[in-house]
PDB file of C-alpha atoms in Angstrom:
ATOM      1  CA  MET T1067       8.855  -3.550  -3.043  1.00 54.00           C
ATOM      2  CA  PRO T1068      11.617  -6.055  -3.957  1.00 60.00           C
ATOM      3  CA  SER T1069      10.455  -9.428  -5.227  1.00 66.00           C
ATOM      4  CA  ASN T1070      11.712 -11.347  -2.162  1.00 67.00           C
ATOM      5  CA  ASP T1071       9.710  -9.096   0.157  1.00 69.00           C
ATOM      6  CA  ALA T1072       6.546  -9.391  -1.918  1.00 78.00           C
ATOM      7  CA  ARG T1073       6.960 -13.157  -2.182  1.00 80.00           C
ATOM      8  CA  ILE T1074       7.393 -13.581   1.574  1.00 80.00           C
ATOM      9  CA  LEU T1075       4.434 -11.283   2.248  1.00 84.00           C
ATOM     10  CA  ALA T1076       2.230 -13.255  -0.134  1.00 86.00           C
ATOM     11  CA  GLN T1077       3.420 -16.615   1.203  1.00 86.00           C
ATOM     12  CA  ALA T1078       2.494 -15.511   4.717  1.00 87.00           C
ATOM     13  CA  ALA T1079      -0.763 -13.685   3.956  1.00 90.00           C
ATOM     14  CA  VAL T1080      -2.416 -16.320   1.758  1.00 93.00           C
ATOM     15  CA  PRO T1081      -2.311 -19.193   4.302  1.00 93.00           C
ATOM     16  CA  THR T1082      -3.379 -16.778   7.030  1.00 93.00           C
ATOM     17  CA  ALA T1083      -6.376 -15.680   4.970  1.00 94.00           C
ATOM     18  CA  ALA T1084      -7.221 -19.341   4.324  1.00 95.00           C
ATOM     19  CA  VAL T1085      -7.117 -20.120   8.056  1.00 95.00           C
ATOM     20  CA  GLY T1086      -9.278 -17.038   8.674  1.00 94.00           C
ATOM     21  CA  ALA T1087     -11.821 -18.182   6.080  1.00 95.00           C
ATOM     22  CA  VAL T1088     -12.031 -21.670   7.598  1.00 96.00           C
ATOM     23  CA  ALA T1089     -12.366 -20.139  11.067  1.00 94.00           C
ATOM     24  CA  ALA T1090     -15.134 -17.832   9.818  1.00 94.00           C
ATOM     25  CA  VAL T1091     -17.079 -20.801   8.463  1.00 95.00           C
ATOM     26  CA  VAL T1092     -16.610 -22.798  11.674  1.00 95.00           C
ATOM     27  CA  SER T1093     -17.479 -19.783  13.816  1.00 94.00           C
ATOM     28  CA  GLY T1094     -20.504 -19.076  11.662  1.00 93.00           C
ATOM     29  CA  VAL T1095     -21.756 -22.613  12.229  1.00 94.00           C
ATOM     30  CA  MET T1096     -20.957 -22.601  15.954  1.00 92.00           C
ATOM     31  CA  ALA T1097     -21.842 -19.027  16.943  1.00 90.00           C
ATOM     32  CA  GLY T1098     -23.906 -17.703  14.069  1.00 89.00           C
ATOM     33  CA  GLY T1099     -23.333 -14.549  12.073  1.00 90.00           C
ATOM     34  CA  LYS T1100     -21.611 -12.713  14.914  1.00 92.00           C
ATOM     35  CA  GLY T1101     -19.084 -15.534  15.181  1.00 92.00           C
ATOM     36  CA  ALA T1102     -18.316 -15.307  11.475  1.00 94.00           C
ATOM     37  CA  ILE T1103     -17.897 -11.537  11.736  1.00 93.00           C
ATOM     38  CA  GLY T1104     -15.595 -11.948  14.751  1.00 91.00           C
ATOM     39  CA  SER T1105     -13.439 -14.432  12.861  1.00 93.00           C
ATOM     40  CA  GLY T1106     -13.292 -12.192   9.812  1.00 93.00           C
ATOM     41  CA  VAL T1107     -12.252  -9.198  11.880  1.00 93.00           C
ATOM     42  CA  ALA T1108      -9.576 -11.259  13.653  1.00 92.00           C
ATOM     43  CA  ALA T1109      -8.142 -12.509  10.361  1.00 94.00           C
ATOM     44  CA  LEU T1110      -8.100  -8.984   8.953  1.00 94.00           C
ATOM     45  CA  VAL T1111      -6.428  -7.585  12.085  1.00 93.00           C
ATOM     46  CA  THR T1112      -3.764 -10.303  11.966  1.00 92.00           C
ATOM     47  CA  ILE T1113      -2.977  -9.771   8.284  1.00 93.00           C
ATOM     48  CA  VAL T1114      -2.823  -5.978   8.628  1.00 92.00           C
ATOM     49  CA  PHE T1115      -0.739  -5.923  11.833  1.00 90.00           C
ATOM     50  CA  MET T1116       1.684  -8.642  10.748  1.00 89.00           C
ATOM     51  CA  GLY T1117       1.923  -7.330   7.178  1.00 89.00           C
ATOM     52  CA  ILE T1118       2.828  -3.848   8.306  1.00 89.00           C
ATOM     53  CA  GLY T1119       5.335  -5.317  10.739  1.00 87.00           C
ATOM     54  CA  LEU T1120       6.967  -7.402   8.014  1.00 85.00           C
ATOM     55  CA  LEU T1121       7.253  -4.405   5.700  1.00 86.00           C
ATOM     56  CA  VAL T1122       8.770  -2.244   8.441  1.00 85.00           C
ATOM     57  CA  LEU T1123      11.293  -4.941   9.325  1.00 84.00           C
ATOM     58  CA  GLN T1124      12.281  -5.437   5.681  1.00 82.00           C
ATOM     59  CA  ARG T1125      12.904  -1.707   5.235  1.00 83.00           C
ATOM     60  CA  THR T1126      14.847  -1.552   8.487  1.00 82.00           C
ATOM     61  CA  ALA T1127      17.002  -4.515   7.462  1.00 79.00           C
ATOM     62  CA  LYS T1128      17.948  -2.773   4.219  1.00 80.00           C
ATOM     63  CA  SER T1129      18.526   0.746   5.494  1.00 83.00           C
ATOM     64  CA  LEU T1130      19.661   0.226   9.105  1.00 83.00           C
ATOM     65  CA  PRO T1131      20.879  -3.366   9.478  1.00 80.00           C
ATOM     66  CA  HIS T1132      22.523  -2.674  12.834  1.00 82.00           C
ATOM     67  CA  LEU T1133      19.092  -1.806  14.301  1.00 80.00           C
ATOM     68  CA  PHE T1134      17.293  -4.843  12.872  1.00 79.00           C
ATOM     69  CA  GLN T1135      17.075  -6.942  16.045  1.00 82.00           C
ATOM     70  CA  ALA T1136      16.106  -4.031  18.292  1.00 86.00           C
ATOM     71  CA  MET T1137      13.536  -2.880  15.743  1.00 85.00           C
ATOM     72  CA  GLY T1138      12.060  -6.370  15.599  1.00 82.00           C
ATOM     73  CA  LEU T1139      11.645  -6.521  19.364  1.00 87.00           C
ATOM     74  CA  MET T1140      10.152  -3.033  19.498  1.00 89.00           C
ATOM     75  CA  LEU T1141       7.833  -3.816  16.613  1.00 86.00           C
ATOM     76  CA  TYR T1142       6.456  -6.976  18.222  1.00 83.00           C
ATOM     77  CA  ALA T1143       5.922  -5.115  21.495  1.00 89.00           C
ATOM     78  CA  ALA T1144       4.105  -2.362  19.601  1.00 89.00           C
ATOM     79  CA  GLN T1145       1.931  -4.927  17.804  1.00 85.00           C
ATOM     80  CA  ILE T1146       0.904  -6.486  21.121  1.00 84.00           C
ATOM     81  CA  LEU T1147       0.182  -3.042  22.573  1.00 89.00           C
ATOM     82  CA  LEU T1148      -1.964  -2.105  19.549  1.00 86.00           C
ATOM     83  CA  LEU T1149      -3.806  -5.398  19.862  1.00 83.00           C
ATOM     84  CA  PHE T1150      -4.530  -4.717  23.531  1.00 83.00           C
ATOM     85  CA  ILE T1151      -5.809  -1.254  22.604  1.00 87.00           C
ATOM     86  CA  PHE T1152      -8.010  -2.816  19.901  1.00 83.00           C
ATOM     87  CA  LEU T1153      -9.352  -5.344  22.398  1.00 81.00           C
ATOM     88  CA  ALA T1154      -9.991  -2.644  25.009  1.00 82.00           C
ATOM     89  CA  VAL T1155     -11.921  -0.513  22.534  1.00 84.00           C
ATOM     90  CA  PHE T1156     -14.093  -3.431  21.411  1.00 80.00           C
ATOM     91  CA  LYS T1157     -14.337  -5.135  24.819  1.00 79.00           C
ATOM     92  CA  ASN T1158     -18.089  -4.712  25.234  1.00 82.00           C
ATOM     93  CA  THR T1159     -19.061  -4.772  21.580  1.00 81.00           C
ATOM     94  CA  THR T1160     -22.118  -6.542  20.303  1.00 84.00           C
ATOM     95  CA  LEU T1161     -20.839  -6.374  16.721  1.00 86.00           C
ATOM     96  CA  PHE T1162     -19.087  -9.752  16.874  1.00 87.00           C
ATOM     97  CA  ASN T1163     -18.521 -12.759  19.105  1.00 88.00           C
ATOM     98  CA  PRO T1164     -15.432 -12.076  21.268  1.00 86.00           C
ATOM     99  CA  ARG T1165     -14.663 -15.777  21.783  1.00 87.00           C
ATOM    100  CA  ALA T1166     -14.628 -16.457  18.034  1.00 90.00           C
ATOM    101  CA  PHE T1167     -12.490 -13.351  17.592  1.00 90.00           C
ATOM    102  CA  ALA T1168      -9.950 -14.482  20.198  1.00 87.00           C
ATOM    103  CA  ILE T1169      -9.631 -18.062  18.962  1.00 90.00           C
ATOM    104  CA  THR T1170      -9.304 -16.948  15.343  1.00 92.00           C
ATOM    105  CA  LEU T1171      -6.753 -14.296  16.289  1.00 90.00           C
ATOM    106  CA  ILE T1172      -4.561 -16.950  17.890  1.00 90.00           C
ATOM    107  CA  ALA T1173      -5.009 -19.380  14.985  1.00 93.00           C
ATOM    108  CA  THR T1174      -4.267 -16.806  12.298  1.00 93.00           C
ATOM    109  CA  THR T1175      -1.255 -15.448  14.176  1.00 90.00           C
ATOM    110  CA  LEU T1176       0.186 -18.955  14.443  1.00 92.00           C
ATOM    111  CA  ALA T1177      -0.555 -19.518  10.746  1.00 94.00           C
ATOM    112  CA  TRP T1178       1.223 -16.261   9.849  1.00 90.00           C
ATOM    113  CA  ILE T1179       4.289 -17.076  11.944  1.00 89.00           C
ATOM    114  CA  GLY T1180       4.508 -20.613  10.581  1.00 92.00           C
ATOM    115  CA  SER T1181       4.067 -19.644   6.947  1.00 91.00           C
ATOM    116  CA  GLN T1182       6.474 -16.717   7.276  1.00 86.00           C
ATOM    117  CA  THR T1183       9.066 -19.065   8.760  1.00 85.00           C
ATOM    118  CA  VAL T1184       8.637 -21.525   5.898  1.00 88.00           C
ATOM    119  CA  ALA T1185       8.832 -18.696   3.348  1.00 85.00           C
ATOM    120  CA  HIS T1186      12.094 -17.413   4.867  1.00 79.00           C
ATOM    121  CA  MET T1187      13.576 -20.898   4.942  1.00 82.00           C
ATOM    122  CA  LYS T1188      12.743 -21.467   1.263  1.00 82.00           C
ATOM    123  CA  SER T1189      13.926 -18.071   0.009  1.00 74.00           C
ATOM    124  CA  LYS T1190      17.507 -17.602  -1.018  1.00 68.00           C
ATOM    125  CA  ILE T1191      18.261 -14.199   0.477  1.00 63.00           C
ATOM    126  CA  LEU T1192      21.888 -13.083   0.359  1.00 62.00           C
ATOM    127  CA  TYR T1193      23.348 -12.003   3.656  1.00 61.00           C
ATOM    128  CA  VAL T1194      25.914  -9.874   1.859  1.00 64.00           C
ATOM    129  CA  GLU T1195      24.896  -8.310  -1.418  1.00 62.00           C
ATOM    130  CA  PRO T1196      27.826  -8.111  -3.814  1.00 64.00           C
ATOM    131  CA  ASP T1197      28.661  -4.667  -5.096  1.00 68.00           C
ATOM    132  CA  SER T1198      29.191  -5.106  -8.825  1.00 60.00           C
ATOM    133  CA  ALA T1199      30.842  -1.705  -9.309  1.00 57.00           C
ATOM    134  CA  LYS T1200      33.578  -2.417  -6.764  1.00 59.00           C
ATOM    135  CA  ASP T1201      34.055  -5.977  -8.015  1.00 55.00           C
ATOM    136  CA  SER T1202      34.530  -4.944 -11.659  1.00 54.00           C
ATOM    137  CA  GLU T1203      36.871  -2.129 -10.634  1.00 57.00           C
ATOM    138  CA  SER T1204      39.035  -4.420  -8.492  1.00 56.00           C
ATOM    139  CA  GLU T1205      39.276  -6.925 -11.360  1.00 57.00           C
ATOM    140  CA  LYS T1206      40.635  -4.202 -13.654  1.00 58.00           C
ATOM    141  CA  THR T1207      43.175  -2.804 -11.214  1.00 62.00           C
ATOM    142  CA  GLY T1208      44.027  -5.970  -9.320  1.00 56.00           C
ATOM    143  CA  PRO T1209      43.967  -6.485  -5.575  1.00 59.00           C
ATOM    144  CA  SER T1210      44.716  -3.432  -3.495  1.00 56.00           C
ATOM    145  CA  SER T1211      47.537  -3.579  -0.968  1.00 52.00           C
TER     146      SER T1211
END
């Protein structure tokens, strides 16, 4: 994984995990152990879904840049669909508090989006990567006509 990708992933995942930890403590106080479990599951789901999405988009941007925007839209739709499937499977669960899960899921998703935006704004990613082989060759031979 290139260093820019790893840096952006870390800069998005760490604040999201911190928000999830705070939410787990608050949910644990407000709703007991099941609230803390619900918040932990929501934070984990957010980090896994968004992390996989970020990695897929980074690979798409490098290998198929013309499909980047369409892939991003399809990926976000797929993430929402997978989340709905997850919610449908665990709709009547007694494992965790669904309200704590839902509130934490929203909070951690917003934290991920915000921190990913800040990470992208701070990173210096080239839009066009210079090709050193072509540049050194054109310097030797001069400009082509």
